[in-house]
Coordinates of C-alpha atoms in Angstrom, one line a residue:
M1 CA 19.5 161.4 -79.0
L2 CA 21.5 161.1 -82.8
T3 CA 24.9 161.1 -80.9
S4 CA 23.5 157.8 -78.9
I5 CA 21.3 156.3 -82.0
F6 CA 25.3 156.5 -84.4
A7 CA 27.0 154.9 -80.3
I8 CA 24.8 152.1 -80.4
L9 CA 24.6 151.2 -84.3
L10 CA 28.2 151.0 -83.7
A11 CA 28.4 149.5 -80.7
V12 CA 25.9 146.5 -82.6
I13 CA 26.9 146.4 -86.5
P14 CA 29.8 144.9 -86.3
A15 CA 28.4 142.3 -84.7
V16 CA 25.7 141.8 -86.7
L17 CA 28.6 142.0 -89.7
L18 CA 30.2 138.7 -88.2
L19 CA 27.2 136.8 -87.4
F20 CA 26.2 137.6 -91.5
F21 CA 29.3 136.6 -92.7
V22 CA 29.3 133.1 -90.6
V23 CA 25.3 132.4 -90.5
G24 CA 26.2 132.5 -94.3
K25 CA 28.4 129.9 -94.4
D26 CA 25.8 127.2 -93.3
K27 CA 24.4 126.6 -96.8
R28 CA 23.6 122.6 -96.1
Q29 CA 20.7 123.0 -93.0
P30 CA 21.1 126.0 -92.0
E31 CA 19.4 126.6 -88.6
P32 CA 16.5 128.0 -87.9
P33 CA 16.7 131.7 -87.1
G34 CA 14.2 130.6 -83.9
Q35 CA 17.0 128.9 -82.2
L36 CA 20.4 131.9 -83.4
I37 CA 18.3 134.2 -81.0
K38 CA 18.1 131.7 -78.6
A39 CA 21.8 131.6 -79.0
F40 CA 22.6 135.0 -79.4
L41 CA 20.6 135.9 -76.1
A42 CA 23.0 133.4 -74.2
G43 CA 25.5 135.6 -75.3
V44 CA 23.7 138.4 -72.8
V45 CA 22.6 136.1 -69.9
S46 CA 26.7 134.6 -70.8
V47 CA 28.0 138.3 -69.4
F48 CA 26.0 138.4 -66.1
V49 CA 27.2 135.0 -65.2
A50 CA 30.5 136.0 -66.5
L51 CA 29.9 139.1 -64.3
V52 CA 29.2 136.8 -61.1
L53 CA 32.4 134.9 -61.3
V54 CA 34.7 137.5 -61.3
G55 CA 33.5 138.0 -58.1
I56 CA 33.7 134.9 -56.9
I57 CA 37.5 134.2 -58.7
G58 CA 38.1 137.7 -56.6
H59 CA 38.1 136.8 -53.4
V60 CA 40.0 133.4 -54.1
V61 CA 42.7 135.1 -56.5
P62 CA 45.1 138.3 -55.9
Y63 CA 45.0 140.1 -58.2
G64 CA 44.7 143.5 -61.3
N65 CA 47.8 145.6 -58.8
A66 CA 49.3 147.7 -61.9
T67 CA 52.5 145.3 -62.1
V68 CA 53.3 143.0 -65.4
A69 CA 51.9 140.3 -62.9
G70 CA 49.3 141.8 -62.0
Q71 CA 48.2 143.0 -65.2
M72 CA 48.3 139.4 -66.8
G73 CA 46.6 138.1 -63.7
L74 CA 44.1 140.5 -64.5
A75 CA 44.0 138.8 -68.7
F76 CA 43.4 136.1 -67.1
W77 CA 41.9 135.1 -64.1
G78 CA 39.6 139.3 -64.0
A79 CA 38.3 138.3 -67.9
A80 CA 39.7 134.3 -69.7
I81 CA 38.8 132.3 -67.2
P82 CA 34.9 134.0 -65.9
E83 CA 34.4 134.9 -70.0
E84 CA 34.7 132.1 -71.6
L85 CA 33.6 129.1 -69.2
A86 CA 30.0 131.7 -69.0
K87 CA 30.2 131.8 -72.8
L88 CA 30.7 127.9 -72.8
F89 CA 28.4 126.7 -70.1
M90 CA 25.9 129.4 -72.1
L91 CA 26.9 127.0 -74.9
W92 CA 25.9 123.6 -73.4
L93 CA 22.9 124.8 -72.2
V94 CA 22.0 126.0 -75.9
L95 CA 23.2 122.7 -77.7
R96 CA 22.4 119.9 -75.4
R97 CA 19.4 118.9 -76.2
N98 CA 18.8 120.9 -80.1
K99 CA 18.2 118.4 -82.2
Y100 CA 19.4 120.5 -85.2
F101 CA 22.8 120.3 -83.5
D102 CA 23.8 117.3 -86.6
E103 CA 26.5 119.1 -88.5
H104 CA 30.2 119.8 -87.8
F105 CA 29.2 123.8 -88.7
D106 CA 26.7 124.2 -86.2
G107 CA 29.3 124.4 -82.6
V108 CA 31.0 127.2 -85.0
V109 CA 27.4 128.7 -85.4
Y110 CA 26.0 129.1 -82.1
A111 CA 28.9 129.8 -80.6
T112 CA 29.7 132.3 -82.4
M113 CA 25.7 133.7 -81.2
V114 CA 26.5 132.9 -78.1
G115 CA 29.8 134.3 -78.1
L116 CA 29.1 138.0 -80.4
G117 CA 26.0 138.5 -77.8
F118 CA 28.6 138.9 -74.9
A119 CA 30.7 140.6 -76.8
T120 CA 27.5 143.1 -78.3
F121 CA 26.3 143.2 -74.6
E122 CA 29.8 144.2 -73.2
N123 CA 30.0 146.9 -76.2
V124 CA 26.7 148.3 -75.3
M125 CA 28.3 149.0 -71.9
Y126 CA 30.8 150.8 -72.9
M127 CA 29.5 152.7 -74.6
I128 CA 27.2 154.0 -72.0
E129 CA 30.1 153.9 -69.2
N130 CA 32.1 156.0 -72.0
F131 CA 30.0 158.4 -73.9
D132 CA 32.3 160.9 -72.8
N133 CA 34.6 159.0 -75.5
W134 CA 31.9 156.5 -77.6
L135 CA 33.5 157.5 -81.1
I136 CA 37.5 157.1 -80.5
V137 CA 35.7 153.4 -77.8
G138 CA 33.5 152.1 -80.8
S139 CA 35.9 151.8 -83.1
T140 CA 38.6 150.9 -81.3
R141 CA 36.6 147.7 -79.4
A142 CA 34.5 147.0 -83.6
L143 CA 38.1 145.9 -84.7
M144 CA 39.6 144.8 -82.0
A145 CA 38.0 143.4 -79.1
V146 CA 34.0 142.0 -81.5
P147 CA 36.0 140.5 -84.2
A148 CA 38.7 138.5 -81.0
H149 CA 34.9 137.1 -79.7
Y150 CA 34.1 136.2 -82.6
A151 CA 38.0 133.9 -82.6
F152 CA 37.7 133.2 -79.5
A153 CA 34.1 131.2 -80.5
V154 CA 34.9 130.0 -83.5
F155 CA 37.8 127.8 -81.6
M156 CA 35.1 127.0 -78.9
G157 CA 32.6 126.2 -81.6
Y158 CA 34.9 124.3 -82.9
F159 CA 35.8 121.5 -80.1
F160 CA 32.7 121.8 -79.8
S161 CA 31.6 120.0 -82.5
L162 CA 34.6 117.4 -82.0
A163 CA 33.9 117.0 -78.7
H164 CA 29.6 115.9 -80.1
F165 CA 30.7 114.3 -83.1
S166 CA 34.0 112.0 -81.8
P167 CA 33.1 109.8 -78.8
R168 CA 36.5 108.4 -79.1
R169 CA 38.4 112.0 -77.5
R170 CA 34.9 113.3 -76.3
L171 CA 36.9 114.6 -73.9
Y172 CA 40.0 115.8 -74.8
N173 CA 38.3 118.2 -77.3
G174 CA 35.9 118.6 -73.9
V175 CA 38.9 120.9 -72.8
M176 CA 39.7 122.4 -75.5
A177 CA 36.4 124.1 -76.4
F178 CA 37.3 125.7 -72.9
L179 CA 41.2 125.8 -72.5
V180 CA 42.2 127.4 -76.2
P181 CA 39.6 130.6 -76.2
V182 CA 40.9 131.1 -72.4
L183 CA 44.6 130.9 -73.5
L184 CA 43.4 132.7 -76.8
H185 CA 42.0 135.0 -74.8
G186 CA 44.5 135.6 -72.5
L187 CA 47.4 136.7 -74.4
Y188 CA 45.4 138.8 -76.3
D189 CA 44.3 141.1 -73.2
T190 CA 47.5 139.6 -71.2
F191 CA 48.6 142.4 -75.1
L192 CA 46.1 145.2 -73.9
M193 CA 46.1 145.5 -70.3
V194 CA 50.4 145.0 -69.6
S195 CA 51.1 147.8 -72.6
G196 CA 49.2 149.8 -70.0
V197 CA 51.9 149.9 -67.1
M198 CA 55.0 148.9 -69.4
P199 CA 56.9 152.9 -70.9
E200 CA 55.6 153.5 -74.2
I201 CA 57.9 152.8 -76.3
A202 CA 57.4 149.2 -74.9
S203 CA 53.5 149.8 -74.7
V204 CA 53.8 150.4 -79.2
F205 CA 55.7 147.6 -79.6
L206 CA 52.8 145.2 -77.3
V207 CA 50.5 146.6 -79.4
I208 CA 51.9 146.0 -82.9
L209 CA 52.8 142.9 -81.0
C210 CA 48.9 141.6 -80.4
I211 CA 47.9 142.8 -84.1
V212 CA 49.6 140.9 -85.6
F213 CA 48.6 138.1 -83.2
C214 CA 45.1 139.5 -84.4
Y215 CA 45.9 138.5 -87.5
Y216 CA 47.4 135.3 -87.1
M217 CA 44.7 134.0 -84.5
H218 CA 41.9 135.1 -87.1
K219 CA 43.9 133.5 -90.3
E220 CA 43.2 130.0 -88.7
A221 CA 40.2 130.5 -87.2
L222 CA 39.0 130.2 -90.6
R223 CA 40.9 127.7 -91.1
R224 CA 38.5 125.8 -89.0
L225 CA 36.0 126.8 -90.4
A226 CA 37.0 125.3 -93.7
K227 CA 37.6 122.2 -92.0
H228 CA 34.0 122.3 -89.8
L229 CA 32.0 122.6 -93.1
Q230 CA 34.5 120.3 -94.9
A231 CA 33.4 117.5 -92.8
D232 CA 30.5 118.2 -92.9
S233 CA 30.4 117.6 -97.0
I234 CA 32.1 114.0 -96.4
I235 CA 28.6 113.0 -94.4
V236 CA 25.8 112.4 -96.6
P237 CA 22.7 111.1 -94.0
D238 CA 20.8 110.0 -96.6
V239 CA 23.5 106.7 -97.5
V240 CA 22.2 104.2 -95.4
E241 CA 25.0 102.3 -95.7
Q242 CA 28.1 104.1 -94.1
S243 CA 27.9 104.0 -90.7
Q244 CA 28.3 106.5 -87.5
D245 CA 31.7 104.9 -87.2
E246 CA 32.8 104.6 -90.7
R247 CA 31.7 108.7 -90.6
I248 CA 33.7 109.6 -87.4
D249 CA 37.0 107.2 -89.1
E250 CA 36.6 109.5 -92.4
I251 CA 36.6 112.9 -89.6
E252 CA 39.1 111.7 -87.8
Y253 CA 41.0 111.2 -90.5
I254 CA 40.4 114.4 -92.8
E255 CA 41.9 116.1 -88.8
Y256 CA 44.7 113.9 -89.0
E257 CA 45.8 115.0 -92.4
D258 CA 45.9 118.4 -91.3
I259 CA 47.7 117.7 -88.4
K260 CA 50.6 116.5 -90.1
S261 CA 50.2 119.3 -92.7
D262 CA 50.8 121.3 -90.1
E263 CA 53.5 119.5 -89.0
K264 CA 55.7 119.8 -92.2
D265 CA 55.0 123.7 -92.4
V266 CA 55.8 124.3 -88.4
D267 CA 59.2 122.0 -89.8
K268 CA 59.6 124.3 -93.0

């Protein structure tokens, strides 16, 4: 009984800590707890939506054999695409008529709730399936899988908010809200899945590469969090003189300056 309690705690605590981290940054206009719980539960439901999608895709796209190509196919078609599509769909359902979605950072908060709702339930399922090795499985997922789902969610919420608040580029940002998490998720799973069918030395190299990839992914996720907090800081709802177009111009100027900064970093 005590072992079961520790296993469940190990499955849940990493997600809870990350949720508190993100929600704690939403200080200007915090989201109602009821809405956050709703988004978290939507993330749990997204697990079942993803399973349905995996079944449908599995009948159309062959993947999963013990080759590099097969494992790459499994990473994208069997995990990244159906899971991120399910999470994006549930995020859309949560936010489509949500009157509290009035800041850029809100998109990240809700996407994180959905993403970590998914990760928490998935973690519990893994613990049940691998109960004999719960400590190893739980520790590995706490350090890798849960933070990865958190990062995917940050990018999804980042672009979802841009699509909502920047009408001029709504289609582009809407597509990116799906493609970027899928690409990151697919690469993450590829490193780990391909390592299982490679020689030992190559497997170790791929795991190290995955850790480095996660480091830079989380570093960029933190930068996206800061960008939306900055965008929200220039919007003052009480100032009538600031029109919606003016706010959009200011926000898009920040995005433009950030892109130019990225280009300079690449040149260096």
